[in-house]
Amino acid sequence: MIDENDLSVSNLVKLYDCNLFELGERADEIRQNLHQKKVYFNLNKHINPSNICADICKFCAFSAHRKNPNPYEMTKDEIIFEAQKAYANGAMEFHIVSSHNPNYKYEWYFDIFKTLKDNFKDIHIKAMTAAEVDFLHRKFNKSYKQILEDMVESGVDSMPGGGAEIFDEEIRNHICKGKVSSQNWLEIHQIWHSMGKKSNATMLFGHIEKREHRIAHMLKIRELQEQSGGFNAFIPLLYQKQNNFLDVKDFPSGIEILKTIAISRIVLSNVPNIKAYWATLGLNLAMVAQEFGANDIDGTIERENIQSAGGANSKKGLSKEMLISQIKDAGFVPVLRDSLYNELESF
Ligand code: V47
């Protein structure tokens, strides 16, 4: 293999030249040391209050636009109704991500978080991507710190990893011009971590980026993690190609996808969990990815809107029983975790 201590892009990109099984073995060694044969999952509910967006990301099929002419804004009552159903069904986490809706007042967000927190005992609220925080900062002229403090005050427990896309300004200019910059995404998470809070980090791959960009992206996460220790999980999100405005010709093979997951396990040895998000990979590949460094598949999700708009077969979510049986069938031990990776039950 290569010298893993040489943390330069030019060195680490050579990992892609290694044989898949060689890479898988190294990634699995790190995974087994950290998590043995466990595969983590949780019982979560995704809530996407609106798809009316002030920004235009070319890869996004979720926001309302010409190819998805279906704008919506959920009322507070509708949000509570959806949350209630999921909670009664066992959901322990609400993962709330919205569009950058120009119609919302600043207080709208915090009122929703507070209402959910007050109504659902012990619920974990994972909400507001750094891209949304940056949108509020631009629109309402509030500092990142102020917004993050208002999130804590209103009951947000952790931040999801969305909005990271690929940390390269040239690519961002092409795929999501005007959205949070790489540096600001990292700064927002750094401030959040300095407040004693945890978050995740994503990477959108399989579109116009090159291998070098993925490695550079991982290294930026690694660097911040070295200082703050605040990332719980890294989530490589496979680009879904339907209903959007990004003209992509080549899509990664299964081998390239598995290599990317294995390499993220190797490069991000200081991030405890690698999530193979079943909504973008499909359940089968997400299970195979557990042999290549991943140790988590996310959760039941219950109504997934973002990836399914782009073609993923994830709209309805999955039952707890289905997740458990799939993990077992693949030869792993299913472990129900909470949002901060405390183990709750092993099956
Ligand atoms: O930031 C948008 C991505 C993200 C597409 O933190 C797309 O636990 C693929 O961040 N193809 C939002 N991806 C979702 C997200 C997430 C998901 C699951 C768990 C966690 C976590 C975070 O979805 C966006 C963007 O990168 N996305 N469009 C698409 N066509």
JSON list of N, CA and C in Angstrom, two decimals, residues 203-205 235-240 257 261 275-283 285-286 297 301 304 306-308 311-314:
[
{"chain": "A", "resi": 203, "resn": "MET", "atom": "N", "xyz": [-19.96, 14.32, 2.00]},
{"chain": "A", "resi": 203, "resn": "MET", "atom": "CA", "xyz": [-19.22, 14.66, 0.77]},
{"chain": "A", "resi": 203, "resn": "MET", "atom": "C", "xyz": [-20.08, 14.14, -0.40]},
{"chain": "A", "resi": 204, "resn": "LEU", "atom": "N", "xyz": [-20.46, 15.04, -1.27]},
{"chain": "A", "resi": 204, "resn": "LEU", "atom": "CA", "xyz": [-21.25, 14.63, -2.44]},
{"chain": "A", "resi": 204, "resn": "LEU", "atom": "C", "xyz": [-20.26, 14.23, -3.54]},
{"chain": "A", "resi": 205, "resn": "PHE", "atom": "N", "xyz": [-20.31, 12.96, -3.97]},
{"chain": "A", "resi": 205, "resn": "PHE", "atom": "CA", "xyz": [-19.33, 12.51, -4.97]},
{"chain": "A", "resi": 205, "resn": "PHE", "atom": "C", "xyz": [-20.03, 11.74, -6.10]},
{"chain": "A", "resi": 235, "resn": "ILE", "atom": "N", "xyz": [-20.02, 10.95, 5.92]},
{"chain": "A", "resi": 235, "resn": "ILE", "atom": "CA", "xyz": [-21.03, 10.31, 5.07]},
{"chain": "A", "resi": 235, "resn": "ILE", "atom": "C", "xyz": [-20.75, 10.64, 3.60]},
{"chain": "A", "resi": 236, "resn": "PRO", "atom": "N", "xyz": [-20.16, 9.71, 2.86]},
{"chain": "A", "resi": 236, "resn": "PRO", "atom": "CA", "xyz": [-19.99, 9.96, 1.42]},
{"chain": "A", "resi": 236, "resn": "PRO", "atom": "C", "xyz": [-21.34, 9.76, 0.72]},
{"chain": "A", "resi": 237, "resn": "LEU", "atom": "N", "xyz": [-21.89, 10.84, 0.17]},
{"chain": "A", "resi": 237, "resn": "LEU", "atom": "CA", "xyz": [-23.21, 10.76, -0.48]},
{"chain": "A", "resi": 237, "resn": "LEU", "atom": "C", "xyz": [-23.03, 10.57, -1.98]},
{"chain": "A", "resi": 238, "resn": "LEU", "atom": "N", "xyz": [-23.54, 9.47, -2.48]},
{"chain": "A", "resi": 238, "resn": "LEU", "atom": "CA", "xyz": [-23.42, 9.21, -3.92]},
{"chain": "A", "resi": 238, "resn": "LEU", "atom": "C", "xyz": [-24.44, 10.06, -4.68]},
{"chain": "A", "resi": 239, "resn": "TYR", "atom": "N", "xyz": [-23.94, 10.79, -5.65]},
{"chain": "A", "resi": 239, "resn": "TYR", "atom": "CA", "xyz": [-24.78, 11.68, -6.47]},
{"chain": "A", "resi": 239, "resn": "TYR", "atom": "C", "xyz": [-25.90, 10.89, -7.19]},
{"chain": "A", "resi": 240, "resn": "GLN", "atom": "N", "xyz": [-27.14, 11.38, -7.06]},
{"chain": "A", "resi": 240, "resn": "GLN", "atom": "CA", "xyz": [-28.30, 10.79, -7.76]},
{"chain": "A", "resi": 240, "resn": "GLN", "atom": "C", "xyz": [-28.60, 11.68, -8.96]},
{"chain": "A", "resi": 257, "resn": "ILE", "atom": "N", "xyz": [-17.01, 3.35, -6.09]},
{"chain": "A", "resi": 257, "resn": "ILE", "atom": "CA", "xyz": [-17.80, 3.75, -4.91]},
{"chain": "A", "resi": 257, "resn": "ILE", "atom": "C", "xyz": [-17.23, 3.07, -3.66]},
{"chain": "A", "resi": 261, "resn": "ILE", "atom": "N", "xyz": [-15.38, 4.69, -0.25]},
{"chain": "A", "resi": 261, "resn": "ILE", "atom": "CA", "xyz": [-15.77, 4.44, 1.14]},
{"chain": "A", "resi": 261, "resn": "ILE", "atom": "C", "xyz": [-14.57, 3.91, 1.94]},
{"chain": "A", "resi": 275, "resn": "LYS", "atom": "N", "xyz": [-20.53, 6.43, 7.60]},
{"chain": "A", "resi": 275, "resn": "LYS", "atom": "CA", "xyz": [-21.91, 6.03, 7.32]},
{"chain": "A", "resi": 275, "resn": "LYS", "atom": "C", "xyz": [-22.07, 5.73, 5.83]},
{"chain": "A", "resi": 276, "resn": "ALA", "atom": "N", "xyz": [-22.49, 4.50, 5.53]},
{"chain": "A", "resi": 276, "resn": "ALA", "atom": "CA", "xyz": [-22.87, 4.16, 4.15]},
{"chain": "A", "resi": 276, "resn": "ALA", "atom": "C", "xyz": [-24.38, 4.41, 4.08]},
{"chain": "A", "resi": 277, "resn": "TYR", "atom": "N", "xyz": [-24.74, 5.59, 3.62]},
{"chain": "A", "resi": 277, "resn": "TYR", "atom": "CA", "xyz": [-26.13, 6.04, 3.68]},
{"chain": "A", "resi": 277, "resn": "TYR", "atom": "C", "xyz": [-26.96, 5.25, 2.66]},
{"chain": "A", "resi": 278, "resn": "TRP", "atom": "N", "xyz": [-27.83, 4.39, 3.16]},
{"chain": "A", "resi": 278, "resn": "TRP", "atom": "CA", "xyz": [-28.53, 3.46, 2.25]},
{"chain": "A", "resi": 278, "resn": "TRP", "atom": "C", "xyz": [-29.39, 4.20, 1.23]},
{"chain": "A", "resi": 279, "resn": "ALA", "atom": "N", "xyz": [-29.84, 5.42, 1.57]},
{"chain": "A", "resi": 279, "resn": "ALA", "atom": "CA", "xyz": [-30.71, 6.14, 0.64]},
{"chain": "A", "resi": 279, "resn": "ALA", "atom": "C", "xyz": [-29.98, 6.54, -0.64]},
{"chain": "A", "resi": 280, "resn": "THR", "atom": "N", "xyz": [-28.67, 6.71, -0.60]},
{"chain": "A", "resi": 280, "resn": "THR", "atom": "CA", "xyz": [-27.99, 7.02, -1.87]},
{"chain": "A", "resi": 280, "resn": "THR", "atom": "C", "xyz": [-27.34, 5.78, -2.48]},
{"chain": "A", "resi": 281, "resn": "LEU", "atom": "N", "xyz": [-26.91, 4.84, -1.64]},
{"chain": "A", "resi": 281, "resn": "LEU", "atom": "CA", "xyz": [-26.20, 3.67, -2.19]},
{"chain": "A", "resi": 281, "resn": "LEU", "atom": "C", "xyz": [-27.14, 2.54, -2.58]},
{"chain": "A", "resi": 282, "resn": "GLY", "atom": "N", "xyz": [-28.34, 2.57, -2.04]},
{"chain": "A", "resi": 282, "resn": "GLY", "atom": "CA", "xyz": [-29.22, 1.40, -2.13]},
{"chain": "A", "resi": 282, "resn": "GLY", "atom": "C", "xyz": [-28.82, 0.48, -0.97]},
{"chain": "A", "resi": 283, "resn": "LEU", "atom": "N", "xyz": [-29.79, -0.30, -0.50]},
{"chain": "A", "resi": 283, "resn": "LEU", "atom": "CA", "xyz": [-29.53, -1.11, 0.69]},
{"chain": "A", "resi": 283, "resn": "LEU", "atom": "C", "xyz": [-28.44, -2.16, 0.44]},
{"chain": "A", "resi": 285, "resn": "LEU", "atom": "N", "xyz": [-25.79, -2.24, -1.70]},
{"chain": "A", "resi": 285, "resn": "LEU", "atom": "CA", "xyz": [-24.43, -1.72, -1.73]},
{"chain": "A", "resi": 285, "resn": "LEU", "atom": "C", "xyz": [-24.04, -1.17, -0.34]},
{"chain": "A", "resi": 286, "resn": "ALA", "atom": "N", "xyz": [-25.01, -0.61, 0.36]},
{"chain": "A", "resi": 286, "resn": "ALA", "atom": "CA", "xyz": [-24.72, -0.11, 1.72]},
{"chain": "A", "resi": 286, "resn": "ALA", "atom": "C", "xyz": [-24.29, -1.25, 2.62]},
{"chain": "A", "resi": 297, "resn": "ILE", "atom": "N", "xyz": [-25.47, 2.58, 8.74]},
{"chain": "A", "resi": 297, "resn": "ILE", "atom": "CA", "xyz": [-26.26, 2.73, 7.50]},
{"chain": "A", "resi": 297, "resn": "ILE", "atom": "C", "xyz": [-27.33, 3.82, 7.61]},
{"chain": "A", "resi": 301, "resn": "ILE", "atom": "N", "xyz": [-35.49, 6.47, 8.53]},
{"chain": "A", "resi": 301, "resn": "ILE", "atom": "CA", "xyz": [-35.68, 7.70, 7.74]},
{"chain": "A", "resi": 301, "resn": "ILE", "atom": "C", "xyz": [-37.14, 8.13, 7.63]},
{"chain": "A", "resi": 304, "resn": "GLU", "atom": "N", "xyz": [-38.21, 9.92, 2.83]},
{"chain": "A", "resi": 304, "resn": "GLU", "atom": "CA", "xyz": [-36.98, 10.60, 2.42]},
{"chain": "A", "resi": 304, "resn": "GLU", "atom": "C", "xyz": [-37.30, 11.42, 1.17]},
{"chain": "A", "resi": 306, "resn": "ILE", "atom": "N", "xyz": [-35.02, 14.09, -0.33]},
{"chain": "A", "resi": 306, "resn": "ILE", "atom": "CA", "xyz": [-33.95, 14.74, -1.11]},
{"chain": "A", "resi": 306, "resn": "ILE", "atom": "C", "xyz": [-33.34, 13.79, -2.13]},
{"chain": "A", "resi": 307, "resn": "GLN", "atom": "N", "xyz": [-32.91, 12.62, -1.68]},
{"chain": "A", "resi": 307, "resn": "GLN", "atom": "CA", "xyz": [-32.28, 11.68, -2.60]},
{"chain": "A", "resi": 307, "resn": "GLN", "atom": "C", "xyz": [-33.32, 11.05, -3.53]},
{"chain": "A", "resi": 308, "resn": "SER", "atom": "N", "xyz": [-34.53, 10.80, -2.98]},
{"chain": "A", "resi": 308, "resn": "SER", "atom": "CA", "xyz": [-35.55, 10.15, -3.82]},
{"chain": "A", "resi": 308, "resn": "SER", "atom": "C", "xyz": [-35.98, 11.07, -4.96]},
{"chain": "A", "resi": 311, "resn": "GLY", "atom": "N", "xyz": [-33.87, 10.28, -7.82]},
{"chain": "A", "resi": 311, "resn": "GLY", "atom": "CA", "xyz": [-33.94, 8.97, -8.43]},
{"chain": "A", "resi": 311, "resn": "GLY", "atom": "C", "xyz": [-33.74, 7.81, -7.46]},
{"chain": "A", "resi": 312, "resn": "ALA", "atom": "N", "xyz": [-33.33, 8.09, -6.22]},
{"chain": "A", "resi": 312, "resn": "ALA", "atom": "CA", "xyz": [-33.08, 6.99, -5.26]},
{"chain": "A", "resi": 312, "resn": "ALA", "atom": "C", "xyz": [-34.40, 6.35, -4.83]},
{"chain": "A", "resi": 313, "resn": "ASN", "atom": "N", "xyz": [-34.31, 5.06, -4.51]},
{"chain": "A", "resi": 313, "resn": "ASN", "atom": "CA", "xyz": [-35.49, 4.31, -4.11]},
{"chain": "A", "resi": 313, "resn": "ASN", "atom": "C", "xyz": [-35.62, 4.36, -2.58]},
{"chain": "A", "resi": 314, "resn": "SER", "atom": "N", "xyz": [-35.82, 5.55, -2.04]},
{"chain": "A", "resi": 314, "resn": "SER", "atom": "CA", "xyz": [-35.74, 5.69, -0.59]},
{"chain": "A", "resi": 314, "resn": "SER", "atom": "C", "xyz": [-36.93, 6.45, -0.01]}
]
